[in-house]
Amino acid sequence: QVHFVESGGGLVQPGGSLKLSCGASGFFFSGYSVGWYRQTPGTERELVATISHTANMRNYVDSVKGRFTISRDNAKNTVYLQMESLKPEDTAVYYCNRVVAPLTWGQGTQVTVSS
């Protein structure tokens, strides 16, 4: 049973932009806070942005504040991550999941920031 399908990653130059999308299924999406996570080889998965179930609260890790914007469409069971002013250190595989009691992880989407 697939719970999350991430898309929108790619190769972008420093300073560029990308918008990630994540479709969710198999649970009551609009009842949960969800977040975007990222992971690089050999490191722990990092939670970079969260959004409450009604979208009235959003939080970001300091390293992405002012550059990333998380949003959601509960009618489409989808969460988005708009990424601006990308830096090489943003290179990672990006995943979405619930913030509390994460479910099975999806495949993620690779973001590579390089000139």
Coordinates of C-alpha atoms in Angstrom, one line a residue:
Q1 CA 0.0 0.0 0.0
V2 CA 1.6 3.3 -1.2
H3 CA 1.0 6.2 1.1
F4 CA 3.2 9.0 -0.4
V5 CA 4.3 9.7 -4.0
E6 CA 6.8 12.6 -4.3
S7 CA 7.7 14.4 -7.6
G8 CA 9.1 17.6 -9.0
G9 CA 12.8 17.1 -8.2
G10 CA 15.6 17.6 -10.6
L11 CA 18.9 19.3 -11.3
V12 CA 19.0 23.1 -10.8
Q13 CA 21.7 25.7 -10.7
P14 CA 22.4 27.6 -7.4
G15 CA 19.9 30.3 -7.0
G16 CA 17.3 28.4 -9.0
S17 CA 13.8 27.2 -8.0
L18 CA 11.9 24.0 -7.8
K19 CA 8.4 23.1 -6.7
L20 CA 7.9 19.6 -5.2
S21 CA 4.6 17.8 -4.9
C22 CA 3.5 14.9 -2.8
G23 CA 0.3 12.9 -3.2
A24 CA -0.9 11.0 -0.2
S25 CA -3.3 8.1 0.2
G26 CA -4.4 5.5 2.6
F27 CA -5.1 7.8 5.6
F28 CA -7.2 10.8 6.5
F29 CA -4.9 13.3 5.0
S30 CA -6.8 16.5 6.0
G31 CA -6.7 15.4 9.7
Y32 CA -2.9 15.4 10.1
S33 CA 0.0 17.8 10.1
V34 CA 2.4 16.8 7.4
G35 CA 6.0 17.7 6.6
W36 CA 8.8 17.6 4.1
Y37 CA 11.9 15.8 5.1
R38 CA 15.3 15.5 3.3
Q39 CA 18.1 13.0 3.5
T40 CA 21.7 12.8 2.1
P41 CA 23.7 9.6 2.1
G42 CA 25.1 8.7 5.5
T43 CA 22.9 11.2 7.4
E44 CA 19.7 11.1 9.4
R45 CA 16.5 12.2 7.7
E46 CA 15.9 15.9 8.5
L47 CA 12.5 17.5 8.9
V48 CA 12.7 20.8 7.0
A49 CA 9.1 22.1 6.9
T50 CA 5.8 21.3 8.5
I51 CA 2.2 22.4 8.0
S52 CA -0.8 21.9 10.2
H53 CA -3.9 20.1 9.1
T54 CA -5.7 23.3 8.4
A55 CA -2.6 25.1 7.0
N56 CA -2.8 27.8 9.7
M57 CA 0.6 26.9 11.1
R58 CA 3.8 26.4 9.3
N59 CA 7.3 25.8 10.6
Y60 CA 10.7 25.6 9.0
V61 CA 14.2 24.6 9.9
D62 CA 16.5 27.7 10.2
S63 CA 18.5 26.7 7.1
V64 CA 15.5 27.0 4.8
K65 CA 13.5 29.9 6.4
G66 CA 12.7 32.6 3.9
R67 CA 13.5 30.4 0.9
F68 CA 11.1 27.4 1.2
T69 CA 7.3 27.6 1.4
I70 CA 5.2 24.6 2.3
S71 CA 1.5 24.5 1.3
R72 CA -1.2 21.9 1.0
D73 CA -4.5 21.2 -0.8
N74 CA -6.6 18.9 1.3
A75 CA -9.1 18.4 -1.6
K76 CA -6.3 16.8 -3.6
N77 CA -4.5 15.1 -0.7
T78 CA -1.4 16.9 -1.8
V79 CA 1.4 18.8 0.0
Y80 CA 3.8 21.1 -1.9
L81 CA 7.2 22.6 -1.2
Q82 CA 8.2 25.7 -3.2
M83 CA 12.0 26.1 -3.0
E84 CA 13.7 29.3 -4.0
S85 CA 17.3 30.6 -3.9
L86 CA 18.5 27.0 -3.8
K87 CA 22.0 26.2 -2.5
P88 CA 24.3 23.3 -3.1
E89 CA 23.6 22.2 0.5
D90 CA 19.9 21.7 -0.3
T91 CA 21.0 18.7 -2.4
A92 CA 19.2 15.7 -1.0
V93 CA 16.3 13.2 -1.5
Y94 CA 13.1 14.9 -0.4
Y95 CA 10.2 13.0 1.2
C96 CA 6.9 13.9 2.7
N97 CA 5.2 12.2 5.6
R98 CA 3.0 12.8 8.6
V99 CA 4.8 14.7 11.4
V100 CA 3.4 12.4 14.1
A101 CA 3.5 8.6 13.7
P102 CA 5.1 8.7 10.2
L103 CA 3.9 6.0 7.8
T104 CA 5.8 4.0 5.3
W105 CA 8.2 6.2 3.4
G106 CA 7.7 6.9 -0.3
Q107 CA 10.5 6.8 -2.9
G108 CA 11.3 10.4 -2.5
T109 CA 12.4 12.9 -5.2
Q110 CA 16.0 13.8 -5.8
V111 CA 17.0 17.5 -5.7
T112 CA 20.5 18.3 -7.0
V113 CA 21.7 21.9 -6.8
S114 CA 24.9 22.3 -8.8
S115 CA 26.5 24.4 -11.5

